[in-house]
Amino acid sequence: MSDKLWGGRFSEDTDTLVEKFNASIDVDKRLYASDIEGSMAHLKMMARQQIIAKDEADTLLAGLERVRIRIENNEVSFSDSLEDIHMHVEDALGQECGDLAKKLHTGRSRNDQVALDIRIFLKNETRQIMDRITGFQNALVNLAKAHPDVIMPGYTHMQRAQPVLFAHHLMAYYEMLKRDKERFADAYKRMDAMPLGTAALAGTTYPVDREFTRQILGFARLCENSMDAVSDRDFIMEFISHAGICMIHLSRLSEELILWSSSEFGYITISDAFTTGSSIMPQKKNPDVAELVRGKTGRVVGNLMAIFTTMKSLPMAYNKDMQEDKEPLFDTVDTLSICLEVYTRMFPHITVHADRMKTACARGFLNATDFADYLVNKGMPFRQAHAVAGKAVALAISEKKELDDLSLAQFKDLSDRVTEDVYDFIRLDQVVARRISAGGTGVDNVRAAVEKAQKELNS
Ligand code: ARG
């Protein structure tokens, strides 16, 4: 007989390469605390239901506590022959409690066990990620608040479009992250269902009280269908999807930070502590942190494809393919966490060059829309005003000027509605100040948005 925990029906030992291939301990050892927490709840429930004796459960509970401490002190050696964290914990419990440990797995399968462990782990991580998002939102809002009236070019198609407040631009990312947090909160609701007690796939013959186990473990409800309970990995796919969207937001921001810190833009400087140099070019100061956040987005999107592809076509119920769920999940948790943390630390070390942003606003006809609006105010229909303003731009380009540099006579040639007040109307600060529509870049709106955000973050 094979010496495996499951070895009863086997007459040959497992091939050594298969042992290595089959093992997941290198990855799933990270679930040890969740695994022990789940086993403890299972024991308490079994004692209450008289599936095992109370004193036996107490001995095993104390043993599991010692196993936890031994794992934390690196006193449990991990080996491929014991496959995964579940077998290692059970084996270590055997070293603590002898044959009594063999009662732990009554009425339970590794299938419901692993489903439980991941849910316990991910609930905890999801809460932490939501806190990290809040931390980074605070950093964004602080930077916005520190520069309430800095004006920069707003872009569409990466062409200068209309001036906006730098704070308004930053607050756009606040909104994205707010939605990210909402998505994680929503995903949390679905991962908050308890699978233990569904056993291998069909439920168990023992009189388990799943409701009692649920209460001990602090889950909101039970997984309702035993087959779904052991084979559902939606909550992982959902988590990685939301993480992917969040990373894409960080990646878009990264791209902007990289552009803004280039000599061509010169809008910001990222401090030395958050940049790196070149081994050959002495002058270089590279925005590696932003580039890495952008780059790591690819990993998370890749993780999403990995879990999707693993789950695609899997029949009911548990299949070993699912063991492949943990690497992409853990990598996603780690990647998103460190990206949020590193940006939270970096943002207070960004210097904003208001002068460069303002200079950039002076070129590229960012006030052309406002000249059209000026004509509308003077009674011209918008389409016609758009055409006249377009002609004004063409004239200015041909004379290598901006709109503000055209003479009143030139303006009047384009439309006799123009009078001296046009120059005030198309001035940069006026252009921004007039955008008072809800959600626009007007100074009052942006100040209110920052204040609202601060309230939301402190609530
Ligand atoms: N290591 C396995 C996994 O992560 C645990 C479940 C194994 N179940 C089984 N029937 N072999 O999926």
Coordinates of C-alpha atoms in Angstrom, one line a residue, residues 16 76 86 94 139 167 172 242 257 263 307 377 406 418 445:
T16 CA 8.7 11.0 -8.0
V76 CA 7.2 22.4 9.9
H86 CA -4.2 20.6 4.0
G94 CA -0.6 13.7 13.8
A139 CA -2.7 60.8 -1.4
A167 CA -6.7 69.2 -9.3
A172 CA -10.8 62.0 -12.1
H242 CA -11.8 44.0 -10.5
L257 CA 3.1 60.5 -14.7
S263 CA 11.6 67.1 -20.4
I307 CA -8.0 31.8 -14.3
N377 CA -23.2 85.0 -26.3
L406 CA -5.0 88.7 -33.1
V418 CA -16.5 90.9 -31.8
N445 CA -16.7 72.7 -8.4

